[in-house]
Amino acid sequence: MHKHSKKFIIIFSILIVLLVGYAISNKFIAKKTTLSLSVKSSQEKLIISTFSIDNKGSILSLDIKSRIEKYLITDRHVSITGDLYKDNSKIVYADALGDYYPWQIYLHNFKENKIFQVTDNKTAKSHPRVSDDNSIFFLNAPNGVIKVAKIKIDTKSYDIIDNDDSDREVDTFSIKHNKLLISTNSISLRLKSWKENQGHLKPLIHTIFEVNSNTNRLSKIATIKASLIESISYNSTYKKVLIGGSDINENPGVGIYELSLDTGHLTTIITDSTLANAYNSIVSKIAHPVLVEMSNDDSHIYFTGVPKNSKEIKVNEMSCYPTAIFSYNINTKELEKIFNPKVSSLIYGMTIKD
């Protein structure tokens, strides 16, 4: 496996620890949350979650056309992830409020300037996402197995999706409008492979499901062999799925792929090896975690990458490389940097809104 796998395994392990409710560090003491009123815009925008070398977590919106950045949450002393409501009226985010507190889901109503806790304190939660019907989805591990949970605040209903299968664990998930995608693996096979390969990740079967938002019923749409699947998302027509991860379908290394749901064909969009061999590329490699979204007209993908000639930094005492967001034109193959944090950071979350 390539030399960056060890660093990502650390990040992956941190996520697992977070979800089962253990504290990562006793030095993270929460400070006051700074949130700004949202600005209504019809433009496509990215909601970006970062954690900097200053050990500060932030969430911002980026108007892709104008490149205007609007910070929604700043100065958190834990890594946070979140999502903005479609009407820009609220933000939902995962935060830990003190030493050894598990991450929980919070909602900030901008108009009323009120913050309230959405979930209980029993186990940690992460990566909240909002659907168009205002359901909140997030990762949770109430029994030690990572699942997607759903809360509808207006009815106070709470469901854990696919809760009956205790061996099927969620890699990642995404929401596009009201359509939910989840990628899963067998936790028993993953742990067995991990042990047999002395802590190295090896390709395993991952199953991708579409989930009916009303019944929570899973429908299998694809199986992918990979060491890691870190990002999945629909295109505008829901006929293709973007997949970001490592060693996907026997292709070594990190890459971003497009899966046709009509034909089952997997097309390579961009990989670490193509970036390394490209003349004058502005990206040295795809970043971990691999985050990818497609533009509404399906002409561009937006992904997390490491800028060329970047120097190694330390985030939360971990050596890594800073992350930026790049645009890749599928037709012209042109790369463009569209977001670079003002303070060197890792990007832990990215969603797209129209």
Coordinates of C-alpha atoms in Angstrom, one line a residue:
M1 CA 0.0 0.0 0.0
H2 CA 1.2 3.5 -0.8
K3 CA 3.2 5.5 1.8
H4 CA 0.3 7.7 2.9
S5 CA -2.0 4.8 4.0
K6 CA -0.5 4.8 7.4
K7 CA -1.4 8.4 8.0
F8 CA -4.9 7.9 6.8
I9 CA -5.3 4.8 9.0
I10 CA -4.7 7.1 11.9
I11 CA -7.5 9.4 10.7
F12 CA -9.8 6.5 10.1
S13 CA -9.1 5.1 13.6
I14 CA -9.8 8.5 15.1
L15 CA -13.3 8.4 13.5
I16 CA -14.0 5.0 14.8
V17 CA -12.8 6.0 18.3
L18 CA -15.0 9.1 18.1
L19 CA -18.1 7.1 17.2
V20 CA -17.8 4.6 20.0
G21 CA -17.6 7.5 22.5
Y22 CA -14.0 7.7 23.6
A23 CA -12.2 11.0 24.0
I24 CA -9.4 11.6 21.5
S25 CA -7.6 14.1 23.7
N26 CA -8.1 15.8 27.1
K27 CA -6.7 19.1 25.9
F28 CA -9.7 20.0 23.6
I29 CA -11.8 22.4 25.7
A30 CA -14.6 24.0 23.8
K31 CA -14.7 27.7 23.3
K32 CA -17.5 30.1 22.3
T33 CA -19.0 29.2 18.9
T34 CA -19.1 32.1 16.4
L35 CA -21.8 31.8 13.8
S36 CA -22.8 34.3 11.1
L37 CA -26.1 34.9 9.5
S38 CA -26.4 33.1 6.2
V39 CA -26.8 35.0 2.9
K40 CA -29.4 33.8 0.5
S41 CA -28.0 32.9 -2.9
S42 CA -29.2 30.9 -5.9
Q43 CA -25.6 30.0 -6.7
E44 CA -24.2 26.6 -6.3
K45 CA -22.1 26.4 -3.1
L46 CA -20.0 24.0 -1.1
I47 CA -20.3 23.6 2.7
I48 CA -16.8 22.9 3.9
S49 CA -15.6 21.6 7.3
T50 CA -11.9 22.3 8.3
F51 CA -9.5 21.8 11.2
S52 CA -6.4 23.9 11.2
I53 CA -2.8 23.8 12.5
D54 CA -4.1 26.1 15.2
N55 CA -6.3 23.3 16.4
K56 CA -9.5 25.2 15.4
G57 CA -12.5 23.7 13.7
S58 CA -14.6 25.8 11.3
I59 CA -17.5 25.4 8.8
L60 CA -18.0 27.8 5.9
S61 CA -20.0 28.1 2.7
L62 CA -18.2 28.8 -0.6
D63 CA -20.1 30.3 -3.5
I64 CA -18.4 28.5 -6.3
K65 CA -19.1 31.1 -9.0
S66 CA -18.1 34.2 -7.0
R67 CA -15.7 32.4 -4.7
I68 CA -17.2 34.3 -1.8
E69 CA -16.5 32.6 1.5
K70 CA -19.0 32.9 4.4
Y71 CA -17.9 31.4 7.7
L72 CA -20.8 29.8 9.6
I73 CA -18.9 28.3 12.6
T74 CA -15.5 29.2 13.8
D75 CA -13.1 28.8 16.8
R76 CA -14.1 25.3 17.8
H77 CA -11.3 23.4 19.5
V78 CA -12.4 20.0 18.1
S79 CA -12.7 18.9 14.5
I80 CA -16.4 19.5 13.5
T81 CA -18.5 18.6 10.5
G82 CA -21.8 19.9 9.4
D83 CA -24.3 20.9 6.8
L84 CA -26.5 23.9 5.9
Y85 CA -30.2 23.8 5.4
K86 CA -31.4 24.3 1.8
D87 CA -33.0 27.7 2.7
N88 CA -29.9 28.8 4.6
S89 CA -31.9 29.3 7.8
K90 CA -30.1 26.8 10.0
I91 CA -26.9 24.8 10.2
V92 CA -26.6 21.4 11.8
Y93 CA -23.2 20.3 13.1
A94 CA -21.3 17.8 15.3
D95 CA -19.4 19.3 18.2
A96 CA -18.0 18.2 21.6
L97 CA -18.5 20.7 24.4
G98 CA -15.7 19.8 26.8
D99 CA -13.1 17.2 27.9
Y100 CA -14.2 13.6 27.2
Y101 CA -17.6 14.7 26.0
P102 CA -18.8 12.6 23.1
W103 CA -19.5 14.5 19.8
Q104 CA -23.2 15.3 19.5
I105 CA -25.4 16.9 16.9
Y106 CA -26.4 20.6 17.4
L107 CA -28.6 22.9 15.4
H108 CA -28.3 26.7 15.1
N109 CA -31.2 28.7 13.9
F110 CA -29.7 31.9 12.4
K111 CA -32.9 34.0 12.5
E112 CA -33.7 33.3 16.1
N113 CA -30.0 33.0 17.1
K114 CA -30.7 29.9 19.1
I115 CA -28.6 26.7 19.4
F116 CA -30.0 23.5 20.7
Q117 CA -28.7 19.9 21.1
V118 CA -30.5 17.5 18.7
T119 CA -29.1 14.2 20.1
D120 CA -28.5 12.6 23.4
N121 CA -25.1 12.1 25.2
K122 CA -24.9 8.3 25.2
T123 CA -22.6 7.8 22.2
A124 CA -20.7 10.0 19.8
K125 CA -22.1 11.2 16.4
S126 CA -20.5 12.7 13.4
H127 CA -21.0 14.0 9.8
P128 CA -24.6 15.3 10.0
R129 CA -26.3 16.0 6.7
V130 CA -29.7 17.6 5.9
S131 CA -32.2 16.3 3.3
D132 CA -34.7 18.6 1.6
D133 CA -37.5 17.4 3.9
N134 CA -35.4 18.6 6.8
S135 CA -34.5 15.2 8.1
I136 CA -31.0 15.1 9.7
F137 CA -28.8 12.1 9.0
F138 CA -25.5 11.3 10.8
L139 CA -23.1 8.5 11.6
N140 CA -23.6 6.8 14.9
A141 CA -22.4 3.5 16.6
P142 CA -24.7 2.7 19.4
N143 CA -23.6 -1.0 19.5
G144 CA -20.1 -0.5 18.3
V145 CA -21.0 -0.8 14.6
I146 CA -21.2 2.4 12.5
K147 CA -24.6 3.1 11.1
V148 CA -26.6 6.0 9.6
A149 CA -29.2 7.4 11.9
K150 CA -32.0 9.8 11.0
I151 CA -33.9 12.3 13.1
K152 CA -37.0 14.3 12.0
I153 CA -37.1 17.2 14.4
D154 CA -40.7 18.2 13.7
T155 CA -42.0 14.7 14.6
K156 CA -39.2 13.9 17.1
S157 CA -38.8 10.5 15.3
Y158 CA -35.5 8.7 15.5
D159 CA -34.4 5.7 13.4
I160 CA -31.1 3.8 12.9
I161 CA -31.0 2.6 9.3
D162 CA -30.2 -1.0 8.7
N163 CA -30.1 -1.7 12.5
D164 CA -31.0 -5.4 12.2
D165 CA -27.7 -6.3 10.4
S166 CA -25.0 -6.2 13.1
D167 CA -22.2 -7.1 10.7
R168 CA -22.9 -4.5 8.0
E169 CA -21.1 -1.3 8.8
V170 CA -21.2 2.1 7.0
D171 CA -18.1 3.4 5.3
T172 CA -19.7 6.7 4.2
F173 CA -23.0 8.2 3.1
S174 CA -24.4 11.2 1.2
I175 CA -27.7 13.0 0.7
K176 CA -28.8 14.6 -2.5
H177 CA -32.1 16.3 -2.0
N178 CA -34.1 13.4 -0.4
K179 CA -32.1 10.6 -1.9
L180 CA -29.7 8.7 0.5
L181 CA -26.7 6.7 -0.6
I182 CA -24.7 4.5 1.8
S183 CA -21.5 2.5 1.3
T184 CA -21.1 -0.5 3.6
N185 CA -18.7 -3.3 4.4
S186 CA -18.6 -6.4 6.6
I187 CA -17.1 -5.4 10.0
S188 CA -16.1 -9.0 10.8
L189 CA -14.2 -9.4 7.4
R190 CA -12.6 -6.0 7.8
L191 CA -11.3 -6.8 11.3
K192 CA -10.2 -10.2 10.2
S193 CA -8.3 -8.7 7.3
W194 CA -6.8 -6.0 9.5
K195 CA -5.4 -8.6 11.9
E196 CA -4.1 -11.0 9.2
N197 CA -2.3 -8.1 7.4
Q198 CA -0.7 -6.6 10.5
G199 CA -2.9 -3.4 10.4
H200 CA -2.7 -2.8 6.7
L201 CA -5.9 -2.2 4.7
K202 CA -6.5 -4.7 1.9
P203 CA -9.3 -4.6 -0.7
L204 CA -12.7 -6.0 0.5
I205 CA -16.2 -6.0 -1.0
H206 CA -18.1 -2.9 -0.3
T207 CA -21.9 -2.8 -1.1
I208 CA -23.6 0.5 -2.0
F209 CA -27.3 0.9 -1.3
E210 CA -29.9 3.5 -2.1
V211 CA -32.2 4.0 0.8
N212 CA -35.9 4.9 0.6
S213 CA -36.3 8.0 2.8
N214 CA -39.8 7.1 3.9
T215 CA -39.4 3.4 4.7
N216 CA -35.6 3.2 5.3
R217 CA -35.6 0.2 3.0
L218 CA -32.2 -0.6 1.4
S219 CA -31.9 -1.4 -2.3
K220 CA -28.5 -2.7 -3.5
I221 CA -27.2 -0.8 -6.5
A222 CA -23.5 -1.9 -6.7
T223 CA -20.7 -3.8 -5.2
I224 CA -17.2 -2.4 -5.3
K225 CA -13.9 -4.0 -4.2
A226 CA -11.7 -1.5 -2.4
S227 CA -9.4 -0.9 0.6
L228 CA -11.4 2.2 1.5
I229 CA -14.5 4.0 0.2
E230 CA -14.4 7.5 1.7
S231 CA -16.9 9.4 -0.5
I232 CA -20.0 8.6 -2.6
S233 CA -22.5 11.0 -4.2
Y234 CA -25.0 11.1 -7.0
N235 CA -24.8 13.2 -10.2
S236 CA -27.7 15.5 -11.2
T237 CA -29.7 12.7 -12.9
Y238 CA -29.2 10.1 -10.2
K239 CA -27.9 7.8 -12.9
K240 CA -24.3 7.9 -11.9
V241 CA -22.5 7.7 -8.6
L242 CA -19.1 9.4 -7.8
I243 CA -16.9 7.2 -5.7
G244 CA -13.6 8.3 -4.0
G245 CA -11.3 5.9 -2.2
S246 CA -8.3 3.6 -2.3
D247 CA -7.6 0.5 -4.5
I248 CA -11.0 0.5 -6.1
N249 CA -11.7 -2.5 -8.3
E250 CA -8.0 -3.6 -8.3
N251 CA -6.8 -0.1 -9.4
P252 CA -3.9 0.6 -6.9
G253 CA -3.7 3.8 -5.1
V254 CA -6.2 6.7 -4.4
G255 CA -8.7 7.7 -7.1
I256 CA -12.0 9.1 -8.0
Y257 CA -14.4 7.1 -10.2
E258 CA -17.8 7.4 -11.8
L259 CA -20.2 4.4 -11.7
S260 CA -23.0 4.2 -14.3
L261 CA -26.1 2.7 -12.7
D262 CA -27.5 1.9 -16.1
T263 CA -24.5 -0.2 -17.3
G264 CA -22.6 -0.9 -14.1
H265 CA -19.5 0.4 -15.8
L266 CA -16.9 2.1 -13.7
T267 CA -15.0 5.0 -15.3
T268 CA -11.8 6.4 -13.9
I269 CA -11.9 10.2 -13.6
I270 CA -8.7 11.1 -11.8
T271 CA -6.1 9.2 -9.7
D272 CA -3.0 10.0 -7.8
S273 CA -0.9 8.3 -10.5
T274 CA -2.4 10.6 -13.3
L275 CA -1.8 13.6 -11.1
A276 CA 1.8 12.6 -10.5
N277 CA 2.4 12.1 -14.3
A278 CA 0.6 15.2 -15.4
Y279 CA 2.8 18.0 -16.6
N280 CA 2.6 21.1 -14.4
S281 CA -0.2 19.7 -12.3
I282 CA -1.3 22.0 -9.5
V283 CA -2.2 19.0 -7.3
S284 CA 0.4 16.7 -5.9
K285 CA -2.2 14.1 -4.8
I286 CA -5.8 13.5 -3.8
A287 CA -6.2 14.3 -0.1
H288 CA -7.4 12.0 2.7
P289 CA -10.2 11.8 3.4
V290 CA -11.2 11.7 -0.2
L291 CA -14.2 14.1 -0.6
V292 CA -15.8 14.6 -4.0
E293 CA -19.0 16.2 -5.3
M294 CA -20.3 16.9 -8.9
S295 CA -21.5 20.2 -10.2
N296 CA -25.2 20.5 -11.1
D297 CA -24.5 20.5 -14.8
D298 CA -22.2 17.4 -14.4
S299 CA -19.3 19.2 -16.1
H300 CA -17.0 19.5 -13.1
I301 CA -16.1 17.6 -10.0
Y302 CA -14.9 19.2 -6.8
F303 CA -12.5 17.2 -4.7
T304 CA -10.0 17.6 -1.8
G305 CA -6.4 17.6 -2.8
V306 CA -2.9 18.6 -1.7
P307 CA -1.5 21.6 -3.5
K308 CA 1.7 21.1 -5.4
N309 CA 4.9 21.8 -3.5
S310 CA 3.1 21.8 -0.1
K311 CA 5.2 21.4 3.0
E312 CA 4.4 19.0 5.7
I313 CA 2.4 20.4 8.7
K314 CA 1.1 19.1 12.0
V315 CA -2.6 19.0 12.8
N316 CA -3.5 17.7 16.2
E317 CA 0.1 16.6 16.6
M318 CA -0.2 14.4 13.4
S319 CA 2.1 15.0 10.5
C320 CA 0.2 15.5 7.3
Y321 CA -0.1 17.8 4.2
P322 CA -2.5 20.8 4.0
T323 CA -5.7 20.3 2.1
A324 CA -7.4 22.5 -0.6
I325 CA -10.4 22.1 -2.9
F326 CA -9.9 21.7 -6.6
S327 CA -12.2 21.8 -9.6
Y328 CA -11.7 19.3 -12.4
N329 CA -13.3 19.9 -15.8
I330 CA -14.4 16.4 -17.0
N331 CA -14.3 17.5 -20.7
T332 CA -11.2 19.6 -20.9
K333 CA -9.3 17.8 -18.0
E334 CA -8.3 21.2 -16.6
L335 CA -7.6 21.6 -12.9
E336 CA -8.3 24.8 -10.9
K337 CA -7.9 25.5 -7.2
I338 CA -11.2 27.0 -5.9
F339 CA -10.6 27.0 -2.1
N340 CA -7.5 27.2 0.0
P341 CA -7.9 27.7 3.8
K342 CA -6.2 30.9 5.0
V343 CA -4.6 28.9 7.8
S344 CA -3.2 25.5 6.8
S345 CA -5.8 22.9 7.5
L346 CA -7.3 19.5 6.8
I347 CA -10.7 19.4 5.2
Y348 CA -12.9 16.8 6.9
G349 CA -16.3 17.5 5.3
M350 CA -17.7 18.8 2.0
T351 CA -21.3 18.9 0.7
I352 CA -22.8 20.7 -2.2
K353 CA -26.0 22.9 -2.2
D354 CA -27.9 24.5 -5.1

